[in-house]
XYZ file of C-alpha atoms in Angstrom:
567
model
C 56.753 -14.180 -3.779
C 58.129 -17.525 -4.989
C 58.680 -18.584 -1.383
C 55.144 -17.558 -0.446
C 53.624 -19.436 -3.389
C 55.592 -22.543 -2.482
C 54.442 -22.368 1.138
C 50.849 -22.019 -0.004
C 51.189 -24.945 -2.391
C 52.690 -27.148 0.330
C 49.975 -26.220 2.815
C 47.229 -26.775 0.264
C 48.748 -30.067 -0.934
C 49.014 -31.280 2.640
C 45.418 -30.306 3.315
C 44.116 -31.940 0.127
C 45.989 -35.121 0.905
C 44.321 -35.111 4.305
C 40.885 -34.633 2.739
C 41.249 -37.308 0.076
C 42.562 -39.793 2.604
C 39.028 -39.906 4.035
C 35.967 -41.518 2.507
C 32.534 -39.913 2.147
C 30.399 -39.469 5.243
C 26.904 -40.882 5.273
C 23.906 -38.647 4.423
C 22.658 -39.038 7.984
C 26.296 -38.447 8.838
C 26.405 -38.943 12.586
C 30.012 -40.206 12.903
C 32.779 -41.179 10.487
C 36.243 -42.534 11.263
C 39.510 -40.972 10.174
C 39.559 -42.975 6.953
C 36.241 -41.435 5.884
C 35.882 -38.216 3.916
C 36.006 -35.122 6.060
C 33.591 -33.269 3.773
C 29.973 -33.237 4.938
C 26.803 -31.947 3.250
C 26.359 -28.230 3.697
C 23.781 -26.509 1.531
C 20.477 -24.644 1.433
C 17.373 -26.790 1.593
C 17.401 -27.315 -2.190
C 20.921 -26.963 -3.492
C 21.903 -23.636 -5.023
C 18.505 -22.017 -4.665
C 17.907 -19.216 -2.196
C 15.282 -20.998 -0.171
C 12.807 -19.056 1.939
C 12.659 -21.941 4.400
C 15.176 -22.365 7.211
C 18.704 -23.295 6.123
C 21.156 -25.582 7.853
C 24.778 -24.950 8.747
C 26.793 -28.127 9.127
C 30.179 -28.014 10.799
C 32.636 -30.901 10.776
C 34.951 -31.028 13.782
C 37.921 -33.451 13.910
C 38.178 -35.218 17.271
C 41.866 -35.755 17.950
C 41.280 -38.000 20.924
C 39.168 -40.597 19.126
C 40.542 -40.058 15.655
C 36.988 -39.589 14.406
C 35.285 -36.722 12.667
C 32.031 -35.571 14.216
C 29.258 -33.834 12.303
C 27.390 -31.086 14.159
C 24.253 -29.491 12.683
C 22.917 -26.044 13.505
C 19.687 -24.458 12.225
C 19.891 -21.051 10.609
C 16.667 -19.023 10.303
C 15.715 -17.768 6.871
C 17.521 -14.520 6.174
C 15.334 -12.609 3.839
C 12.976 -12.240 0.951
C 14.855 -12.841 -2.279
C 12.679 -11.109 -4.849
C 14.895 -8.807 -6.880
C 18.154 -10.697 -6.298
C 20.306 -11.702 -9.256
C 20.572 -15.349 -10.227
C 23.076 -16.993 -7.848
C 26.569 -17.494 -9.272
C 27.646 -21.112 -8.724
C 30.981 -20.905 -10.605
C 30.146 -24.143 -12.399
C 30.164 -22.628 -15.887
C 33.968 -22.560 -16.289
C 36.795 -25.082 -15.897
C 38.898 -25.376 -12.775
C 41.598 -22.726 -12.302
C 39.757 -20.216 -14.518
C 40.551 -16.688 -13.327
C 37.276 -14.778 -12.828
C 37.078 -11.073 -13.617
C 34.150 -9.890 -15.768
C 32.607 -13.226 -16.760
C 29.584 -12.561 -14.536
C 28.976 -8.931 -15.444
C 25.584 -9.922 -16.870
C 24.622 -10.648 -13.242
C 25.901 -7.279 -12.055
C 29.290 -8.300 -10.578
C 32.863 -7.715 -11.721
C 35.719 -9.093 -9.599
C 38.564 -6.661 -9.026
C 42.311 -6.647 -8.448
C 42.498 -3.683 -6.092
C 44.662 -5.584 -3.594
C 46.262 -8.234 -5.796
C 47.421 -8.346 -9.390
C 45.691 -11.707 -9.789
C 42.012 -12.455 -10.047
C 40.432 -15.196 -7.922
C 40.090 -18.559 -9.607
C 37.656 -21.471 -9.658
C 38.536 -24.712 -7.888
C 36.657 -27.927 -8.597
C 36.117 -31.178 -6.647
C 39.613 -32.412 -7.359
C 40.819 -29.453 -5.303
C 37.812 -28.453 -3.233
C 35.411 -31.353 -2.525
C 32.284 -29.856 -0.915
C 29.140 -31.963 -1.193
C 25.619 -30.670 -1.934
C 22.454 -32.194 -0.481
C 22.298 -34.695 -3.352
C 25.965 -35.669 -2.761
C 27.151 -33.979 -5.954
C 30.306 -31.928 -5.955
C 30.133 -28.162 -5.740
C 32.785 -25.854 -7.238
C 33.709 -22.521 -5.691
C 35.800 -19.386 -6.183
C 39.154 -19.401 -4.389
C 40.648 -16.234 -2.907
C 44.073 -14.859 -3.856
C 46.848 -13.742 -1.563
C 47.802 -10.098 -1.469
C 51.058 -9.376 -3.201
C 51.181 -5.736 -2.195
C 51.701 -6.243 1.512
C 52.946 -9.812 1.654
C 51.622 -13.114 2.925
C 50.749 -11.819 6.375
C 47.856 -9.841 4.868
C 46.204 -13.138 4.036
C 43.787 -14.108 1.296
C 41.450 -11.585 -0.308
C 38.581 -11.268 -2.765
C 36.802 -8.108 -3.908
C 34.400 -6.806 -6.500
C 32.226 -3.974 -7.785
C 28.618 -3.835 -8.980
C 27.754 -2.843 -12.532
C 24.717 -2.574 -14.736
C 24.081 -5.974 -16.334
C 23.149 -4.154 -19.550
C 25.992 -1.626 -19.458
C 29.043 -2.976 -17.580
C 30.760 0.403 -17.886
C 28.162 1.831 -15.525
C 28.849 1.217 -11.847
C 25.727 0.969 -9.710
C 24.938 0.361 -6.058
C 23.563 -2.715 -4.353
C 21.130 -3.122 -1.466
C 21.913 -6.698 -0.430
C 24.497 -9.439 -0.882
C 24.061 -13.148 -0.224
C 26.818 -15.775 -0.431
C 28.280 -18.921 1.037
C 31.827 -18.755 2.393
C 33.747 -21.956 2.987
C 36.855 -22.699 5.083
C 39.071 -25.659 4.283
C 41.482 -26.182 7.169
C 40.657 -29.370 9.137
C 41.952 -28.455 12.596
C 42.162 -24.687 13.112
C 39.364 -22.153 13.194
C 39.415 -18.990 11.139
C 37.597 -15.679 10.803
C 36.788 -13.744 7.651
C 35.853 -10.086 7.458
C 33.286 -8.805 4.971
C 33.576 -5.082 4.142
C 31.075 -2.929 2.227
C 31.911 0.537 0.820
C 29.829 3.440 -0.448
C 30.263 5.291 -3.735
C 33.069 7.480 -2.368
C 35.026 4.485 -1.077
C 34.087 4.994 2.567
C 33.450 1.801 4.507
C 29.828 1.628 5.665
C 29.690 -1.918 7.002
C 32.001 -4.576 8.405
C 31.180 -7.958 9.860
C 33.396 -10.730 11.173
C 32.387 -14.236 10.137
C 33.456 -17.125 12.363
C 34.646 -20.108 10.342
C 35.189 -23.348 12.281
C 37.384 -26.007 10.673
C 35.935 -27.525 7.508
C 32.799 -25.410 7.509
C 30.696 -23.527 5.032
C 28.660 -20.556 6.239
C 25.945 -18.493 4.623
C 26.009 -14.705 4.959
C 23.200 -12.343 3.931
C 23.587 -8.587 4.373
C 20.746 -6.183 3.583
C 21.511 -2.475 3.773
C 19.358 0.656 3.732
C 22.359 2.514 2.306
C 23.600 1.540 -1.145
C 27.066 0.002 -1.347
C 29.239 -0.069 -4.485
C 32.250 -2.182 -3.545
C 32.770 -5.282 -1.383
C 35.794 -7.092 -0.014
C 36.412 -10.274 1.991
C 39.706 -10.801 3.825
C 41.076 -13.585 6.007
C 44.449 -14.767 7.289
C 43.906 -18.133 5.630
C 42.348 -19.285 2.395
C 38.613 -19.427 1.734
C 36.158 -20.017 -1.083
C 32.797 -18.472 -1.919
C 29.787 -19.936 -3.694
C 26.167 -19.126 -4.582
C 26.891 -15.397 -4.795
C 23.829 -13.234 -5.396
C 23.125 -9.511 -5.034
C 20.154 -7.202 -5.066
C 21.105 -4.278 -7.263
C 19.727 -0.913 -6.184
C 18.449 -0.049 -9.646
C 16.237 -3.111 -9.538
C 14.619 -1.898 -6.329
C 11.949 0.230 -8.032
C 8.468 0.753 -6.633
C 5.335 2.031 -8.344
C 2.610 4.390 -7.190
C -0.647 5.223 -8.910
C -1.688 8.782 -9.691
C -5.413 9.339 -10.189
C -6.923 12.415 -11.819
C -10.659 13.019 -12.123
C -12.673 15.234 -14.416
C -14.509 17.847 -12.356
C -18.116 17.350 -11.299
C -20.689 19.939 -12.393
C -22.227 20.464 -8.934
C -21.360 23.818 -7.325
C -18.718 23.381 -4.643
C -17.753 19.889 -5.815
C -14.296 18.545 -5.005
C -11.865 17.041 -7.521
C -12.800 13.553 -6.383
C -14.106 11.161 -9.052
C -17.780 11.015 -10.040
C -19.745 8.639 -12.226
C -20.079 9.512 -15.890
C -16.869 11.564 -15.901
C -13.380 10.602 -17.070
C -10.933 9.133 -14.574
C -7.294 8.872 -15.615
C -4.711 6.682 -13.902
C -0.962 6.719 -14.506
C 2.038 5.082 -12.828
C 4.939 6.895 -11.159
C 8.189 5.072 -10.364
C 10.486 5.637 -7.391
C 13.848 4.182 -6.418
C 14.724 2.756 -3.017
C 15.460 6.258 -1.708
C 12.047 7.567 -2.739
C 13.383 9.580 -5.674
C 11.393 9.710 -8.903
C 12.921 7.592 -11.675
C 11.978 6.906 -15.280
C 12.197 3.560 -17.052
C 10.457 2.360 -20.210
C 7.423 0.178 -19.610
C 7.164 -3.042 -21.584
C 3.837 -4.146 -20.123
C 0.906 -2.283 -18.498
C -2.088 -4.109 -17.067
C -4.860 -2.549 -14.977
C -7.414 -4.600 -13.049
C -10.853 -3.842 -11.545
C -11.786 -1.483 -14.379
C -15.534 -1.018 -15.147
C -16.673 -2.258 -18.542
C -19.715 -0.303 -19.820
C -20.675 -3.085 -22.233
C -20.888 -5.924 -19.708
C -21.441 -3.738 -16.646
C -18.788 -5.835 -14.911
C -15.228 -5.244 -13.716
C -12.515 -6.258 -16.149
C -8.801 -5.840 -16.961
C -7.460 -3.348 -19.479
C -4.044 -2.441 -20.861
C -2.566 1.012 -20.369
C -0.314 2.964 -22.705
C 3.338 1.912 -22.123
C 4.589 5.043 -23.865
C 2.672 7.338 -21.511
C 3.232 6.061 -17.956
C 0.745 3.244 -18.596
C -2.026 5.851 -18.855
C -5.604 4.584 -18.885
C -8.814 6.648 -19.011
C -12.191 5.182 -18.085
C -15.522 6.004 -16.428
C -17.704 4.506 -13.746
C -21.281 4.112 -14.916
C -23.792 6.841 -14.200
C -26.769 4.593 -13.651
C -28.467 2.757 -10.792
C -27.417 2.733 -7.167
C -24.125 1.901 -5.547
C -22.303 -1.064 -7.142
C -18.835 -2.187 -8.258
C -19.220 -0.328 -11.562
C -21.043 2.810 -10.348
C -20.216 4.794 -7.209
C -18.861 3.613 -3.856
C -15.475 2.429 -2.494
C -13.054 1.300 -5.212
C -9.642 -0.300 -5.656
C -7.731 -0.450 -8.929
C -4.564 -2.524 -9.172
C -1.635 -2.349 -11.551
C 0.933 -4.888 -12.703
C 3.575 -3.969 -15.233
C 7.121 -4.567 -16.377
C 9.908 -2.034 -16.733
C 13.214 -2.288 -18.577
C 15.970 -1.265 -16.131
C 19.734 -1.383 -16.424
C 19.695 -4.413 -14.146
C 17.147 -6.238 -16.312
C 13.397 -6.478 -16.661
C 11.540 -5.917 -13.412
C 7.919 -6.411 -12.450
C 6.290 -3.574 -10.536
C 2.891 -3.660 -8.877
C 0.691 -1.130 -7.129
C -2.872 -0.589 -6.021
C -4.904 2.498 -5.259
C -7.978 2.689 -3.025
C -10.329 5.596 -3.535
C -13.992 6.591 -3.586
C -16.247 7.362 -6.515
C -19.265 9.631 -6.015
C -22.318 10.680 -7.976
C -22.549 14.246 -9.207
C -24.877 15.669 -6.581
C -26.979 18.165 -8.542
C -26.666 16.556 -11.970
C -30.067 15.449 -13.351
C -30.969 11.848 -12.647
C -30.981 10.027 -16.016
C -31.796 13.284 -17.770
C -34.885 14.071 -15.673
C -35.298 17.379 -13.777
C -34.926 15.494 -10.484
C -31.329 15.748 -9.182
C -29.251 12.696 -8.321
C -29.232 13.415 -4.600
C -33.015 13.125 -4.290
C -32.926 9.579 -5.741
C -29.662 8.192 -4.354
C -29.870 9.536 -0.809
C -33.078 7.586 -0.350
C -31.833 4.540 -2.258
C -28.607 4.288 -0.242
C -30.173 5.099 3.139
C -28.446 8.449 3.607
C -31.884 10.058 4.101
C -34.501 7.367 4.631
C -37.951 8.025 3.122
C -36.819 10.919 0.965
C -38.068 9.499 -2.337
C -41.445 7.844 -1.690
C -44.969 8.056 -3.095
C -45.673 10.920 -0.660
C -42.608 13.015 -1.545
C -41.652 14.692 -4.780
C -38.881 16.983 -5.908
C -40.172 20.418 -6.847
C -38.305 23.683 -7.304
C -40.384 26.284 -5.453
C -37.889 29.110 -5.684
C -34.829 30.150 -3.676
C -36.733 31.012 -0.473
C -38.737 27.804 -0.036
C -37.029 24.648 1.161
C -40.092 22.404 1.278
C -43.883 22.372 1.681
C -46.543 19.827 2.592
C -50.092 19.669 1.219
C -51.817 18.330 4.295
C -54.961 17.306 2.409
C -53.129 15.129 -0.127
C -50.248 14.412 2.272
C -47.819 15.207 -0.533
C -44.478 16.703 0.552
C -42.615 18.807 -2.004
C -38.830 19.015 -1.480
C -36.862 21.793 -3.184
C -33.197 22.176 -4.192
C -32.320 24.064 -1.010
C -33.091 20.986 1.089
C -29.740 19.539 -0.023
C -27.665 22.600 0.762
C -26.889 24.634 3.894
C -29.089 25.487 6.869
C -28.005 28.296 9.173
C -28.174 28.235 12.967
C -31.745 28.499 14.281
C -31.850 30.025 17.760
C -34.485 31.708 19.972
C -33.933 32.574 23.634
C -35.956 31.169 26.517
C -38.669 33.404 28.030
C -41.819 33.116 30.143
C -43.798 32.114 27.041
C -41.055 30.320 25.063
C -38.928 27.326 26.135
C -36.079 28.502 23.902
C -34.306 26.515 21.214
C -30.896 26.173 19.569
C -30.502 24.199 16.351
C -26.940 24.091 14.973
C -26.163 24.730 11.323
C -26.367 21.765 8.992
C -25.456 20.781 5.449
C -26.468 18.303 2.786
C -28.018 15.098 4.051
C -28.645 16.572 7.512
C -30.627 19.444 5.990
C -32.626 17.013 3.854
C -33.329 14.760 6.850
C -34.404 17.726 8.988
C -36.587 19.139 6.214
C -38.383 15.834 5.720
C -38.979 15.412 9.476
C -40.157 19.028 9.715
C -42.784 18.686 6.973
C -43.961 15.334 8.335
C -44.534 17.016 11.691
C -46.759 19.608 10.008
C -48.714 16.714 8.516
C -49.060 15.265 12.041
C -50.490 18.579 13.243
C -53.200 18.431 10.596
C -53.970 14.753 11.148
C -54.186 15.139 14.947
C -56.640 18.060 14.578
C -59.044 16.157 12.315
C -61.130 13.055 12.991
C -59.957 10.591 14.151
C -56.974 12.628 15.369
C -55.821 12.461 18.986
C -56.274 16.226 19.474
C -59.860 16.408 18.278
C -62.114 18.126 20.874
C -59.280 19.125 23.194
C -59.118 22.732 24.484
C -56.976 25.118 22.410
C -57.170 28.509 24.169
C -55.117 30.492 21.638
C -56.497 28.669 18.557
C -53.044 27.909 17.164
C -53.874 24.260 16.423
C -51.972 22.896 19.410
C -54.058 21.743 22.435
C -53.370 23.494 25.726
C -52.127 20.284 27.360
C -49.645 19.708 24.550
C -48.354 23.270 24.749
C -47.890 22.828 28.475
C -45.767 19.728 27.778
C -43.431 21.465 25.326
C -43.267 24.808 27.170
C -45.034 27.155 24.747
C -47.827 29.488 25.891
C -51.492 28.560 25.338
C -52.278 32.269 25.215
C -50.224 33.148 22.136
C -50.185 31.578 18.658
C -46.542 32.628 18.254
C -45.056 32.199 21.731
C -41.418 32.547 20.625
C -41.878 35.388 18.107
C -41.079 33.455 14.930
C -42.946 36.115 12.975
C -39.619 37.927 13.159
C -38.490 35.462 10.464
C -41.682 35.490 8.404
C -44.924 37.392 8.961
C -47.179 34.355 8.423
C -45.736 32.685 11.511
C -47.819 35.107 13.599
C -50.789 32.761 12.910
C -49.150 29.370 13.495
C -45.743 30.146 15.021
C -46.148 27.525 17.749
C -46.759 24.805 15.146
C -43.596 25.904 13.347
C -41.691 25.901 16.640
C -42.919 22.366 17.398
C -41.773 21.193 13.941
C -38.400 22.792 14.594
C -38.092 20.914 17.879
C -38.732 17.615 16.082
C -36.177 18.267 13.314
C -33.479 19.077 15.887
C -33.129 15.346 16.692
C -32.750 14.163 13.095
C -29.599 13.606 11.012
C -28.666 11.825 7.813
C -26.299 8.838 7.664
C -22.911 10.170 6.551
C -21.475 6.777 5.630
C -24.270 6.347 3.074
C -23.769 9.733 1.440
C -22.028 9.263 -1.910
C -22.774 12.723 -3.314
C -20.086 15.091 -4.561
C -20.106 17.407 -2.722
C -21.289 15.416 0.263
C -20.452 14.157 3.727
C -17.521 12.050 2.450
C -15.891 14.540 0.083
C -13.485 17.375 0.761
C -14.672 20.122 0.799
C -17.958 18.642 1.854
C -20.568 21.201 0.888
C -21.462 24.345 -0.944
C -22.481 27.334 1.195
C -25.570 29.333 0.270
C -25.639 33.102 0.197
C -29.423 32.948 0.764
C -30.836 31.460 3.963
C -34.028 29.620 2.904
C -36.899 28.817 5.234
C -39.240 25.880 5.493
C -42.809 26.630 4.515
C -45.694 25.726 6.776
C -48.576 23.503 5.807
C -51.007 24.360 3.042
C -54.621 23.497 3.882
């Protein structure tokens, strides 16, 4: 080994003499003669920082024919997003020739001696003059030759990743970023970077081309965690600006939302106004596995404030997964603080083995009103007010319509003299299929089943059509004085147009449903034909249960019927 060390010293001394025989190249650096310095600027766009902008690789090539040294510049695209990386190690904190082992364990790296009994050491400008962008000198970490297999194995450097807070704990990494420099002025070189998993199996290998007097940046990002790294080359090299992304720092957050149940029958577990909503934060590692770390900060945004009736920010409980409980206001129509589409966002800090980390998350969801709950304490249910207000069922809550519970068998009724339509609870529930076959006297009809807003919209259109019947029959109605052979209130010409018989008051036999239809069955049939073309607007339905919840509706065990007009 003495012979090997002497050879290395001679080679290095010869090389250093060659370097220091040259003077510094200019910043623009196009050409320098042989008496100029052979070391040219090679750095990220702002020194040691891991810039997101494009970086530049500068290679200096000696030209033997002219005796000059030519600077060539090559653009390197940005290699990644550096959030979560450790602070780059510049090796400027210790004197030249300092052997480096565990001095940087607080940044998650310990250098090893797996292949050499010596640790790599720092070399400074008097040994390794590499300029930065501002023409200052830049130290680096010099490799060591293997003493197990002899000089032919070349120069090597290796290390493991540890918890910055507990160096006895080995952890994995997801990315490594470093500069590797090559010092020989005339011959090219290659270095090989190896990455190994927890069991010691190699999972990655890349060969790095190193032209004479060059410095190259390498960034490796891996889906699989690696625990050990090694760089080997036949000749000497240095590294600088070493940074890693430790796997334990790669923690993501998700929001869990739990809602207090609505009181409406058949309601889903989706949030409603006036009821507690609880949000908590779950953490996952890079593999999607649940992990637990203490929170040091919990901040929620877009939270309704009942005092100001505005959105605000509130702090969660760090000791309980940043838990926060709040309510959306049970008043007025759709707004940021009542029902409608919502987004809450979270920003917090966790204390991991690799240091404090910021985690963020957001959760989009919908808040509904409790469908059958009383509106502001009145007997009228929420749906009757809000479906009209939001346009889910236009015209539902007007001066001519009221909510009135008329029993389980009556959906709605119109007083044709006062033109007042009474809508009952069943108008917001389920309507079964309505079907009668075609015959010589009946055109036939099929109305599919409906729920919620569609039932309410049909019911309203149905009762309005009964009001039309009354208005058309009385002065100045358009049916006044026209022949009505069967006396069912529909003129013969109108019955001909819709296909019912002008000889029967109940052409389709609706009295099968209710006996009273024997006297005005054709009017009821006409109202049914009108309602068949009417639906509510699902996107405007914010009831729970409703068109936007899952499950959407409650089914009725009783099939109600719409009442005819009262004269």
